[in-house]
PDB file of C-alpha atoms in Angstrom:
ATOM      1  CA  UNK J 482     -11.890  11.528  -8.249  1.00 61.00           C
ATOM      2  CA  UNK J 483     -11.594  12.943  -4.791  1.00 67.00           C
ATOM      3  CA  UNK J 484      -8.534  12.348  -2.591  1.00 68.00           C
ATOM      4  CA  UNK J 485      -9.365  12.364   0.994  1.00 78.00           C
ATOM      5  CA  UNK J 486      -7.395  12.853   4.189  1.00 82.00           C
ATOM      6  CA  UNK J 487      -7.421   9.172   4.699  1.00 81.00           C
ATOM      7  CA  UNK J 488      -5.613   8.422   1.440  1.00 81.00           C
ATOM      8  CA  UNK J 489      -3.088  11.173   1.915  1.00 82.00           C
ATOM      9  CA  UNK J 490      -2.396   9.934   5.471  1.00 86.00           C
ATOM     10  CA  UNK J 491      -1.832   6.427   4.358  1.00 83.00           C
ATOM     11  CA  UNK J 492       0.481   7.635   1.570  1.00 84.00           C
ATOM     12  CA  UNK J 493       2.431   9.348   4.302  1.00 88.00           C
ATOM     13  CA  UNK J 494       2.674   6.338   6.541  1.00 87.00           C
ATOM     14  CA  UNK J 495       3.727   4.341   3.381  1.00 85.00           C
ATOM     15  CA  UNK J 496       6.516   6.685   2.844  1.00 86.00           C
ATOM     16  CA  UNK J 497       7.716   6.537   6.417  1.00 89.00           C
ATOM     17  CA  UNK J 498       7.524   2.595   6.220  1.00 85.00           C
ATOM     18  CA  UNK J 499       9.528   2.465   2.951  1.00 83.00           C
ATOM     19  CA  UNK J 500      12.262   4.802   4.426  1.00 85.00           C
ATOM     20  CA  UNK J 501      12.455   2.693   7.674  1.00 83.00           C
ATOM     21  CA  UNK J 502      12.494  -0.575   5.488  1.00 79.00           C
ATOM     22  CA  UNK J 503      15.293   0.876   3.309  1.00 78.00           C
ATOM     23  CA  UNK J 504      17.287   1.738   6.419  1.00 79.00           C
ATOM     24  CA  UNK J 505      16.711  -1.844   7.781  1.00 75.00           C
ATOM     25  CA  UNK J 506      17.152  -3.735   4.582  1.00 73.00           C
ATOM     26  CA  UNK J 507      19.920  -1.441   3.093  1.00 73.00           C
ATOM     27  CA  UNK J 508      19.479  -3.075  -0.403  1.00 72.00           C
ATOM     28  CA  UNK J 509      17.312  -1.869  -3.363  1.00 72.00           C
ATOM     29  CA  UNK J 510      16.620  -5.376  -4.368  1.00 76.00           C
ATOM     30  CA  UNK J 511      14.778  -6.380  -1.260  1.00 76.00           C
ATOM     31  CA  UNK J 512      12.828  -3.127  -1.373  1.00 76.00           C
ATOM     32  CA  UNK J 513      11.842  -3.741  -4.963  1.00 82.00           C
ATOM     33  CA  UNK J 514      10.814  -7.275  -3.990  1.00 85.00           C
ATOM     34  CA  UNK J 515       8.590  -6.012  -1.196  1.00 84.00           C
ATOM     35  CA  UNK J 516       6.934  -3.498  -3.634  1.00 85.00           C
ATOM     36  CA  UNK J 517       6.148  -6.186  -6.045  1.00 87.00           C
ATOM     37  CA  UNK J 518       4.785  -8.376  -3.312  1.00 91.00           C
ATOM     38  CA  UNK J 519       2.600  -5.483  -2.128  1.00 89.00           C
ATOM     39  CA  UNK J 520       1.112  -4.924  -5.420  1.00 87.00           C
ATOM     40  CA  UNK J 521       0.492  -8.706  -5.938  1.00 90.00           C
ATOM     41  CA  UNK J 522      -1.359  -8.930  -2.703  1.00 90.00           C
ATOM     42  CA  UNK J 523      -3.425  -5.815  -3.671  1.00 89.00           C
ATOM     43  CA  UNK J 524      -4.364  -7.736  -7.022  1.00 87.00           C
ATOM     44  CA  UNK J 525      -5.128 -10.908  -5.176  1.00 90.00           C
ATOM     45  CA  UNK J 526      -7.377  -9.170  -2.666  1.00 88.00           C
ATOM     46  CA  UNK J 527      -9.229  -7.487  -5.527  1.00 87.00           C
ATOM     47  CA  UNK J 528      -9.498 -10.310  -8.076  1.00 89.00           C
ATOM     48  CA  UNK J 529      -9.721 -13.552  -5.952  1.00 88.00           C
ATOM     49  CA  UNK J 530     -11.163 -12.299  -2.725  1.00 85.00           C
ATOM     50  CA  UNK J 531     -13.603  -9.949  -4.512  1.00 85.00           C
ATOM     51  CA  UNK J 532     -12.792  -6.802  -2.425  1.00 85.00           C
ATOM     52  CA  UNK J 533     -14.037  -3.538  -4.074  1.00 86.00           C
ATOM     53  CA  UNK J 534     -10.880  -1.490  -3.672  1.00 85.00           C
ATOM     54  CA  UNK J 535     -10.686   1.400  -6.032  1.00 82.00           C
ATOM     55  CA  UNK J 536      -7.454   0.997  -8.070  1.00 82.00           C
ATOM     56  CA  UNK J 537      -6.027   4.590  -8.243  1.00 87.00           C
ATOM     57  CA  UNK J 538      -2.711   6.039  -8.688  1.00 87.00           C
ATOM     58  CA  UNK J 539      -2.572   6.684  -4.875  1.00 88.00           C
ATOM     59  CA  UNK J 540      -3.299   3.058  -4.150  1.00 87.00           C
ATOM     60  CA  UNK J 541      -0.610   1.848  -6.535  1.00 85.00           C
ATOM     61  CA  UNK J 542       1.799   4.317  -5.054  1.00 86.00           C
ATOM     62  CA  UNK J 543       1.194   3.229  -1.631  1.00 87.00           C
ATOM     63  CA  UNK J 544       1.556  -0.414  -2.333  1.00 83.00           C
ATOM     64  CA  UNK J 545       4.693   0.313  -4.296  1.00 82.00           C
ATOM     65  CA  UNK J 546       6.244   2.381  -1.548  1.00 83.00           C
ATOM     66  CA  UNK J 547       4.822   0.527   1.412  1.00 84.00           C
ATOM     67  CA  UNK J 548       5.148  -3.003  -0.010  1.00 86.00           C
ATOM     68  CA  UNK J 549       3.289  -5.833   1.836  1.00 89.00           C
ATOM     69  CA  UNK J 550       2.560  -3.430   4.834  1.00 89.00           C
ATOM     70  CA  UNK J 551       1.132  -0.893   2.490  1.00 89.00           C
ATOM     71  CA  UNK J 552      -1.078  -3.418   0.779  1.00 91.00           C
ATOM     72  CA  UNK J 553      -2.457  -4.731   4.028  1.00 91.00           C
ATOM     73  CA  UNK J 554      -3.119  -1.164   5.078  1.00 90.00           C
ATOM     74  CA  UNK J 555      -5.147  -0.509   2.084  1.00 90.00           C
ATOM     75  CA  UNK J 556      -6.931  -3.774   2.270  1.00 90.00           C
ATOM     76  CA  UNK J 557      -7.754  -2.948   6.101  1.00 91.00           C
ATOM     77  CA  UNK J 558      -8.969   0.696   5.375  1.00 89.00           C
ATOM     78  CA  UNK J 559     -11.101  -0.666   2.483  1.00 88.00           C
ATOM     79  CA  UNK J 560     -12.571  -3.387   4.565  1.00 87.00           C
ATOM     80  CA  UNK J 561     -13.425  -0.807   7.291  1.00 88.00           C
ATOM     81  CA  UNK J 562     -15.074   1.528   4.706  1.00 86.00           C
ATOM     82  CA  UNK J 563     -12.673   4.342   5.675  1.00 87.00           C
ATOM     83  CA  UNK J 564     -10.796   4.780   2.416  1.00 79.00           C
ATOM     84  CA  UNK J 565     -10.260   3.337  -1.130  1.00 76.00           C
ATOM     85  CA  UNK J 566     -13.892   2.496  -1.483  1.00 69.00           C
TER      86      UNK J 566
END
């Protein structure tokens, strides 16, 4: 498994988004719900929509940290063929 610059950059963006969301929401419960929704969106995109997203630890981490935004970012990068293929 090779981790490229796109995956690392996406992880950094997801961490920044998580920090901003935490500052905005100020509660761990809402942040946890956002993380679960992000992972559920990733599962729906893979299973129901049939996207060939490679589920790796970095993808799960991005969806857990970035939540819904992280999941959509992973889906977009996969759809464009840039990363997570």
